[in-house]
Amino acid sequence: MKKVWKIAALMLSFALILGCFAACGETKTPTADSEHTTEGEGGTTVMTQSSRLTDGVLTVGTNAAFPPFEYLGDDGDPDGFDIALIEAIGEKLGVTVEVMDMEFDSLCTSVGNRIDVAIAGMTVDPEREKTVTFSDTYYKAIQNVLVPADDTAITDMASLEGKVIGVQQGTTGDMIADEIAGADVRRYNTFALAVEDLKNGNLDAVIIDQNPAEVFAGENEGVLKLLGAENFGFTDEYYAIACPKDDTALVASINAALAALQTDGTFDALVAEYIEK
Ligand code: ARG
C-alpha cells in the first residue's frame, strides 16, 4: 500500500471507531436534526421526535413577574397565560412540563442547556435569533409607558429625554430606553421591582409591554397611569417560544402543538381565562 492510502485507511478506521462510540454511548447531547419529518407509509408525514422530548419532560424557563403572562400563583408556583399554554403544548406532545423561574436576561443563553425552551412573553428579535430559534408567534404586543398618576410632563418620546426610566434588564423596553437621549436608564431584575420604584418616586417612567402595564396600572389605580403606544411611535411586537437553535424537530413539534391548540379552541379559551378576563 502506498503511504497516503495507509494514512487514509487508518483515518477511516478511527472515524468508524469514533462513530460507534457516538452511536452506542449514552449521550445527553441531542443530535442535530436537519430533517424533522420523514415519509411514512402511504406517503403520510411522520414527525421525528426531538431527543429533548424522549425523557418525557420538557424543561421550561420563564420569568414569573410579568402578569398576565407569568406570575407566581398563591401556591408559589409559576402560573399565567404562558404557563397554561406551554402545559397545553406539553399535553399535546405527551410530555410533562417543568417550569423554572429565572432571570429574564439569562433565558436565551440557557435555552438548549439548563432549559429546553423559554416562554416569557418574549418578543421575536433578531439579536435573540443569534442564540435561539423562535416558534411560530402566538401573541401580538406593544410597549406602553407607566407614569405616576399625577404626571403631566411625559406625553411623547421627546418628553422622555433626560428622564429617569425604569425597565426590566434585557427586555425590548430596555432596548428602547437605551436609545433615548440623556435618559438615566435603571435596569431591574423584574418589571415588578421597576414598578415598585416608580411608586416610590425614584423613577419618572417605566417602559413595559401593554398587558402587564394594564395589570400594574389596574393594581395601582390613582397612583400610576398608563400612556398608550400612539404618541411614542412604538411598533408591534410578537411573542414566541424560544427553542434551541439546532433542534428543528423540537421547533416543529411545538409549532404543530400550538397550531392544534389554535384550531381546537384551547388557545382562545386561555386568552379569555388569563388575558381578557
Ligand atoms: N416582551 C418583552 C421582551 O421580550 C418583555 C418580556 C418580559 N418577560 C418577562 N417574563 N419578564 O423583551
mmCIF file of C-alpha atoms and ligand atoms in Angstrom:
data_model
loop_
_atom_site.group_PDB
_atom_site.id
_atom_site.type_symbol
_atom_site.label_atom_id
_atom_site.label_comp_id
_atom_site.label_asym_id
_atom_site.label_seq_id
_atom_site.Cartn_x
_atom_site.Cartn_y
_atom_site.Cartn_z
ATOM 1 C CA MET A 1 0.000 0.000 0.000
ATOM 2 C CA LYS A 2 1.176 3.472 -0.789
ATOM 3 C CA LYS A 3 1.797 5.660 2.235
ATOM 4 C CA VAL A 4 -1.120 8.028 1.552
ATOM 5 C CA TRP A 5 -3.514 5.079 1.308
ATOM 6 C CA LYS A 6 -2.206 3.694 4.603
ATOM 7 C CA ILE A 7 -2.911 7.039 6.266
ATOM 8 C CA ALA A 8 -6.350 7.219 4.670
ATOM 9 C CA ALA A 9 -7.191 3.674 5.822
ATOM 10 C CA LEU A 10 -6.004 4.490 9.326
ATOM 11 C CA MET A 11 -8.126 7.648 9.437
ATOM 12 C CA LEU A 12 -11.146 5.728 8.191
ATOM 13 C CA SER A 13 -10.885 3.106 10.913
ATOM 14 C CA PHE A 14 -10.530 5.837 13.514
ATOM 15 C CA ALA A 15 -13.647 7.509 12.182
ATOM 16 C CA LEU A 16 -15.535 4.201 12.334
ATOM 17 C CA ILE A 17 -14.486 3.570 15.933
ATOM 18 C CA LEU A 18 -15.435 7.108 16.927
ATOM 19 C CA GLY A 19 -18.752 6.754 15.115
ATOM 20 C CA CYS A 20 -19.523 3.577 17.008
ATOM 21 C CA PHE A 21 -18.763 5.269 20.321
ATOM 22 C CA ALA A 22 -21.054 8.159 19.440
ATOM 23 C CA ALA A 23 -23.850 5.807 18.391
ATOM 24 C CA CYS A 24 -23.568 3.316 21.261
ATOM 25 C CA GLY A 25 -22.639 5.658 24.074
ATOM 26 C CA GLU A 26 -25.238 7.189 26.411
ATOM 27 C CA THR A 27 -25.289 10.816 25.389
ATOM 28 C CA LYS A 28 -27.335 13.677 26.820
ATOM 29 C CA THR A 29 -26.463 15.945 23.950
ATOM 30 C CA PRO A 30 -29.275 15.820 21.428
ATOM 31 C CA THR A 31 -28.369 15.163 17.839
ATOM 32 C CA ALA A 32 -28.963 17.950 15.378
ATOM 33 C CA ASP A 33 -31.901 17.153 13.154
ATOM 34 C CA SER A 34 -31.590 18.804 9.803
ATOM 35 C CA GLU A 35 -34.635 16.871 8.674
ATOM 36 C CA HIS A 36 -37.584 16.862 11.063
ATOM 37 C CA THR A 37 -40.095 14.902 9.041
ATOM 38 C CA THR A 38 -39.846 11.641 7.158
ATOM 39 C CA GLU A 39 -42.133 9.959 4.671
ATOM 40 C CA GLY A 40 -44.181 7.338 6.442
ATOM 41 C CA GLU A 41 -46.200 4.501 4.941
ATOM 42 C CA GLY A 42 -48.546 5.573 2.161
ATOM 43 C CA GLY A 43 -46.846 8.951 1.888
ATOM 44 C CA THR A 44 -48.033 10.188 5.304
ATOM 45 C CA THR A 45 -45.719 12.569 7.125
ATOM 46 C CA VAL A 46 -44.285 11.190 10.349
ATOM 47 C CA MET A 47 -42.697 13.631 12.725
ATOM 48 C CA THR A 48 -39.294 12.750 14.097
ATOM 49 C CA GLN A 49 -39.195 13.380 17.824
ATOM 50 C CA SER A 50 -36.565 15.660 19.248
ATOM 51 C CA SER A 51 -34.256 13.767 21.588
ATOM 52 C CA ARG A 52 -35.043 16.512 24.109
ATOM 53 C CA LEU A 53 -38.549 15.016 24.443
ATOM 54 C CA THR A 54 -37.618 11.346 24.775
ATOM 55 C CA ASP A 55 -37.178 11.565 28.571
ATOM 56 C CA GLY A 56 -40.851 12.628 28.773
ATOM 57 C CA VAL A 57 -40.055 16.009 30.326
ATOM 58 C CA LEU A 58 -39.972 19.453 28.750
ATOM 59 C CA THR A 59 -37.960 21.835 30.933
ATOM 60 C CA VAL A 60 -39.213 25.390 30.513
ATOM 61 C CA GLY A 61 -37.677 28.658 31.684
ATOM 62 C CA THR A 62 -39.721 31.762 32.443
ATOM 63 C CA ASN A 63 -39.537 34.957 34.491
ATOM 64 C CA ALA A 64 -42.644 34.907 36.648
ATOM 65 C CA ALA A 65 -43.165 38.613 37.368
ATOM 66 C CA PHE A 66 -44.918 39.590 34.142
ATOM 67 C CA PRO A 67 -48.681 39.271 34.627
ATOM 68 C CA PRO A 68 -50.916 38.119 32.980
ATOM 69 C CA PHE A 69 -48.375 36.011 31.056
ATOM 70 C CA GLU A 70 -46.474 34.701 34.071
ATOM 71 C CA TYR A 71 -46.571 35.356 37.777
ATOM 72 C CA LEU A 72 -46.304 33.344 40.969
ATOM 73 C CA GLY A 73 -49.636 31.802 41.940
ATOM 74 C CA ASP A 74 -50.925 31.533 45.503
ATOM 75 C CA ASP A 75 -49.060 28.233 45.882
ATOM 76 C CA GLY A 76 -45.789 29.951 44.946
ATOM 77 C CA ASP A 77 -45.549 28.169 41.597
ATOM 78 C CA PRO A 78 -45.432 29.983 38.247
ATOM 79 C CA ASP A 79 -48.884 30.487 36.717
ATOM 80 C CA GLY A 80 -50.372 32.638 33.950
ATOM 81 C CA PHE A 81 -51.206 32.503 30.260
ATOM 82 C CA ASP A 82 -47.767 31.366 29.081
ATOM 83 C CA ILE A 83 -47.595 28.632 31.724
ATOM 84 C CA ALA A 84 -51.051 27.327 30.825
ATOM 85 C CA LEU A 85 -50.110 27.479 27.138
ATOM 86 C CA ILE A 86 -46.857 25.546 27.499
ATOM 87 C CA GLU A 87 -48.627 22.981 29.715
ATOM 88 C CA ALA A 88 -51.235 22.500 26.996
ATOM 89 C CA ILE A 89 -48.420 22.129 24.451
ATOM 90 C CA GLY A 90 -46.770 19.539 26.711
ATOM 91 C CA GLU A 91 -50.033 17.633 26.933
ATOM 92 C CA LYS A 92 -50.334 17.545 23.128
ATOM 93 C CA LEU A 93 -46.757 16.263 22.917
ATOM 94 C CA GLY A 94 -47.286 13.714 25.687
ATOM 95 C CA VAL A 95 -44.628 15.126 27.994
ATOM 96 C CA THR A 96 -44.618 16.592 31.494
ATOM 97 C CA VAL A 97 -43.747 20.288 31.721
ATOM 98 C CA GLU A 98 -41.381 21.514 34.422
ATOM 99 C CA VAL A 99 -41.205 25.290 34.816
ATOM 100 C CA MET A 100 -38.182 27.098 36.221
ATOM 101 C CA ASP A 101 -38.401 30.730 37.338
ATOM 102 C CA MET A 102 -35.232 32.506 36.162
ATOM 103 C CA GLU A 103 -33.873 35.940 35.331
ATOM 104 C CA PHE A 104 -35.296 37.127 32.016
ATOM 105 C CA ASP A 105 -31.903 38.202 30.779
ATOM 106 C CA SER A 106 -30.433 34.709 31.122
ATOM 107 C CA LEU A 107 -33.279 32.835 29.396
ATOM 108 C CA CYS A 108 -31.916 32.887 25.825
ATOM 109 C CA THR A 109 -28.448 31.677 26.776
ATOM 110 C CA SER A 110 -29.991 28.918 28.946
ATOM 111 C CA VAL A 111 -32.162 27.528 26.133
ATOM 112 C CA GLY A 112 -30.735 24.196 24.985
ATOM 113 C CA ASN A 113 -28.657 23.652 28.116
ATOM 114 C CA ARG A 114 -30.246 24.472 31.519
ATOM 115 C CA ILE A 115 -33.712 24.515 29.952
ATOM 116 C CA ASP A 116 -35.218 23.040 26.793
ATOM 117 C CA VAL A 117 -37.261 26.115 25.857
ATOM 118 C CA ALA A 118 -38.271 29.512 27.270
ATOM 119 C CA ILE A 119 -41.742 31.065 27.346
ATOM 120 C CA ALA A 120 -41.803 34.523 28.875
ATOM 121 C CA GLY A 121 -43.834 36.952 26.770
ATOM 122 C CA MET A 122 -40.659 37.037 24.752
ATOM 123 C CA THR A 123 -40.608 39.232 21.675
ATOM 124 C CA VAL A 124 -39.076 37.854 18.492
ATOM 125 C CA ASP A 125 -35.926 39.870 17.981
ATOM 126 C CA PRO A 126 -33.009 39.491 15.533
ATOM 127 C CA GLU A 127 -30.391 39.777 18.297
ATOM 128 C CA ARG A 128 -32.024 36.889 20.195
ATOM 129 C CA GLU A 129 -32.278 34.874 16.988
ATOM 130 C CA LYS A 130 -28.493 34.606 17.003
ATOM 131 C CA THR A 131 -28.857 32.336 20.068
ATOM 132 C CA VAL A 132 -32.303 30.729 19.733
ATOM 133 C CA THR A 133 -34.848 29.687 17.123
ATOM 134 C CA PHE A 134 -38.321 31.077 17.749
ATOM 135 C CA SER A 135 -41.501 29.039 17.369
ATOM 136 C CA ASP A 136 -44.387 30.484 15.386
ATOM 137 C CA THR A 137 -45.591 33.647 17.098
ATOM 138 C CA TYR A 138 -48.612 33.388 19.403
ATOM 139 C CA TYR A 139 -49.364 36.932 20.591
ATOM 140 C CA LYS A 140 -49.175 40.497 19.259
ATOM 141 C CA ALA A 141 -47.918 43.041 21.782
ATOM 142 C CA ILE A 142 -46.696 46.629 22.010
ATOM 143 C CA GLN A 143 -44.861 48.781 24.558
ATOM 144 C CA ASN A 144 -46.616 51.302 26.828
ATOM 145 C CA VAL A 145 -45.328 53.856 29.329
ATOM 146 C CA LEU A 146 -46.294 53.784 33.016
ATOM 147 C CA VAL A 147 -46.040 57.088 34.890
ATOM 148 C CA PRO A 148 -47.255 58.446 38.247
ATOM 149 C CA ALA A 149 -50.985 59.253 38.076
ATOM 150 C CA ASP A 150 -50.392 62.994 38.597
ATOM 151 C CA ASP A 151 -47.664 63.306 35.937
ATOM 152 C CA THR A 152 -48.252 65.776 33.109
ATOM 153 C CA ALA A 153 -44.689 66.104 31.796
ATOM 154 C CA ILE A 154 -44.460 62.849 29.876
ATOM 155 C CA THR A 155 -46.549 62.846 26.736
ATOM 156 C CA ASP A 156 -44.371 61.609 23.890
ATOM 157 C CA MET A 157 -40.922 60.275 23.021
ATOM 158 C CA ALA A 158 -39.196 63.685 23.171
ATOM 159 C CA SER A 159 -40.525 64.267 26.692
ATOM 160 C CA LEU A 160 -38.726 61.105 27.874
ATOM 161 C CA GLU A 161 -35.329 62.636 27.045
ATOM 162 C CA GLY A 162 -33.224 63.181 30.150
ATOM 163 C CA LYS A 163 -35.732 61.329 32.355
ATOM 164 C CA VAL A 164 -35.119 58.513 34.847
ATOM 165 C CA ILE A 165 -36.589 55.467 33.137
ATOM 166 C CA GLY A 166 -37.063 52.027 34.681
ATOM 167 C CA VAL A 167 -37.040 48.828 32.626
ATOM 168 C CA GLN A 168 -36.511 45.136 33.109
ATOM 169 C CA GLN A 169 -32.949 44.224 32.193
ATOM 170 C CA GLY A 170 -32.600 42.789 28.694
ATOM 171 C CA THR A 171 -36.159 43.436 27.526
ATOM 172 C CA THR A 172 -37.345 45.284 24.439
ATOM 173 C CA GLY A 173 -38.313 48.143 26.799
ATOM 174 C CA ASP A 174 -34.633 48.232 27.804
ATOM 175 C CA MET A 175 -33.586 48.409 24.127
ATOM 176 C CA ILE A 176 -35.963 51.344 23.534
ATOM 177 C CA ALA A 177 -34.916 53.233 26.684
ATOM 178 C CA ASP A 178 -31.284 52.742 25.747
ATOM 179 C CA GLU A 179 -31.829 54.881 22.634
ATOM 180 C CA ILE A 180 -33.438 57.830 24.425
ATOM 181 C CA ALA A 181 -31.117 60.826 24.551
ATOM 182 C CA GLY A 182 -29.850 61.701 28.009
ATOM 183 C CA ALA A 183 -32.084 59.161 29.735
ATOM 184 C CA ASP A 184 -30.905 57.707 33.023
ATOM 185 C CA VAL A 185 -31.943 54.078 32.480
ATOM 186 C CA ARG A 186 -32.368 51.967 35.618
ATOM 187 C CA ARG A 187 -32.408 48.234 34.934
ATOM 188 C CA TYR A 188 -34.223 45.837 37.271
ATOM 189 C CA ASN A 189 -34.352 42.042 37.518
ATOM 190 C CA THR A 190 -38.134 42.118 37.199
ATOM 191 C CA PHE A 191 -40.739 44.595 35.975
ATOM 192 C CA ALA A 192 -42.438 44.235 39.364
ATOM 193 C CA LEU A 193 -39.346 45.815 41.006
ATOM 194 C CA ALA A 194 -39.280 48.639 38.440
ATOM 195 C CA VAL A 195 -42.950 49.369 39.159
ATOM 196 C CA GLU A 196 -42.238 49.409 42.919
ATOM 197 C CA ASP A 197 -39.528 52.031 42.378
ATOM 198 C CA LEU A 198 -41.861 54.087 40.190
ATOM 199 C CA LYS A 199 -44.393 54.065 43.042
ATOM 200 C CA ASN A 200 -41.631 55.053 45.481
ATOM 201 C CA GLY A 201 -40.920 58.156 43.398
ATOM 202 C CA ASN A 202 -37.463 57.022 42.250
ATOM 203 C CA LEU A 203 -38.376 56.875 38.558
ATOM 204 C CA ASP A 204 -40.161 59.153 36.095
ATOM 205 C CA ALA A 205 -41.489 56.330 33.920
ATOM 206 C CA VAL A 206 -41.368 52.600 33.166
ATOM 207 C CA ILE A 207 -41.390 51.276 29.595
ATOM 208 C CA ILE A 208 -43.204 47.956 29.626
ATOM 209 C CA ASP A 209 -45.408 45.715 27.440
ATOM 210 C CA GLN A 210 -49.065 46.752 27.284
ATOM 211 C CA ASN A 211 -50.797 43.801 29.002
ATOM 212 C CA PRO A 212 -48.511 43.805 32.071
ATOM 213 C CA ALA A 213 -48.756 47.645 32.085
ATOM 214 C CA GLU A 214 -52.551 47.315 32.287
ATOM 215 C CA VAL A 215 -52.282 44.849 35.177
ATOM 216 C CA PHE A 216 -49.845 47.049 37.136
ATOM 217 C CA ALA A 217 -51.886 50.222 36.449
ATOM 218 C CA GLY A 218 -55.059 48.374 37.487
ATOM 219 C CA GLU A 219 -53.453 47.255 40.747
ATOM 220 C CA ASN A 220 -52.347 50.838 41.453
ATOM 221 C CA GLU A 221 -55.333 52.948 40.493
ATOM 222 C CA GLY A 222 -54.888 56.594 41.450
ATOM 223 C CA VAL A 223 -51.142 56.003 41.913
ATOM 224 C CA LEU A 224 -49.992 55.043 38.411
ATOM 225 C CA LYS A 225 -51.410 55.644 34.950
ATOM 226 C CA LEU A 226 -50.703 54.164 31.587
ATOM 227 C CA LEU A 227 -49.816 56.046 28.412
ATOM 228 C CA GLY A 228 -50.628 54.259 25.164
ATOM 229 C CA ALA A 229 -48.189 53.497 22.379
ATOM 230 C CA GLU A 230 -49.651 56.029 19.879
ATOM 231 C CA ASN A 231 -47.691 59.123 20.904
ATOM 232 C CA PHE A 232 -44.445 57.227 21.365
ATOM 233 C CA GLY A 233 -44.303 55.601 17.951
ATOM 234 C CA PHE A 234 -43.770 52.113 19.378
ATOM 235 C CA THR A 235 -44.224 49.310 16.862
ATOM 236 C CA ASP A 236 -45.928 45.929 17.177
ATOM 237 C CA GLU A 237 -44.003 43.076 18.776
ATOM 238 C CA TYR A 238 -44.733 39.359 18.546
ATOM 239 C CA TYR A 239 -44.283 36.802 21.316
ATOM 240 C CA ALA A 240 -42.902 33.341 20.584
ATOM 241 C CA ILE A 241 -41.341 30.397 22.386
ATOM 242 C CA ALA A 242 -37.525 30.390 22.322
ATOM 243 C CA CYS A 243 -36.189 26.972 21.247
ATOM 244 C CA PRO A 244 -32.670 25.570 20.849
ATOM 245 C CA LYS A 245 -31.065 26.705 17.629
ATOM 246 C CA ASP A 246 -30.074 23.232 16.394
ATOM 247 C CA ASP A 247 -33.296 21.436 17.277
ATOM 248 C CA THR A 248 -35.589 21.779 14.256
ATOM 249 C CA ALA A 249 -37.521 18.683 15.387
ATOM 250 C CA LEU A 250 -38.453 20.368 18.678
ATOM 251 C CA VAL A 251 -39.489 23.595 16.937
ATOM 252 C CA ALA A 252 -41.641 21.578 14.513
ATOM 253 C CA SER A 253 -43.317 19.659 17.387
ATOM 254 C CA ILE A 254 -44.030 22.851 19.307
ATOM 255 C CA ASN A 255 -45.417 24.586 16.225
ATOM 256 C CA ALA A 256 -47.645 21.598 15.469
ATOM 257 C CA ALA A 257 -48.966 21.536 19.048
ATOM 258 C CA LEU A 258 -49.522 25.315 19.000
ATOM 259 C CA ALA A 259 -51.460 25.068 15.726
ATOM 260 C CA ALA A 260 -53.581 22.230 17.108
ATOM 261 C CA LEU A 261 -54.437 24.312 20.205
ATOM 262 C CA GLN A 262 -55.375 27.237 17.977
ATOM 263 C CA THR A 263 -57.652 25.014 15.896
ATOM 264 C CA ASP A 264 -59.370 23.170 18.743
ATOM 265 C CA GLY A 265 -60.262 26.354 20.657
ATOM 266 C CA THR A 266 -57.937 25.780 23.618
ATOM 267 C CA PHE A 267 -55.806 28.812 22.747
ATOM 268 C CA ASP A 268 -58.804 31.198 22.655
ATOM 269 C CA ALA A 269 -60.106 29.739 25.908
ATOM 270 C CA LEU A 270 -56.759 30.505 27.574
ATOM 271 C CA VAL A 271 -56.790 34.076 26.199
ATOM 272 C CA ALA A 272 -60.279 34.523 27.680
ATOM 273 C CA GLU A 273 -59.263 32.972 31.001
ATOM 274 C CA TYR A 274 -55.983 34.793 31.562
ATOM 275 C CA ILE A 275 -55.771 37.896 29.363
ATOM 276 C CA GLU A 276 -59.242 39.190 28.582
ATOM 277 C CA LYS A 277 -60.821 38.405 31.931
HETATM 278 N N1 ARG B 1 -41.698 41.374 25.510
HETATM 279 C C1 ARG B 1 -40.559 41.904 26.183
HETATM 280 C C2 ARG B 1 -39.289 41.281 25.649
HETATM 281 O O1 ARG B 1 -39.322 40.274 25.012
HETATM 282 C C3 ARG B 1 -40.623 41.736 27.683
HETATM 283 C C4 ARG B 1 -40.716 40.343 28.173
HETATM 284 C C5 ARG B 1 -40.556 40.215 29.670
HETATM 285 N N2 ARG B 1 -40.976 38.946 30.112
HETATM 286 C C6 ARG B 1 -40.946 38.515 31.383
HETATM 287 N N3 ARG B 1 -41.441 37.333 31.654
HETATM 288 N N4 ARG B 1 -40.430 39.238 32.318
HETATM 289 O O2 ARG B 1 -38.218 41.763 25.881
#
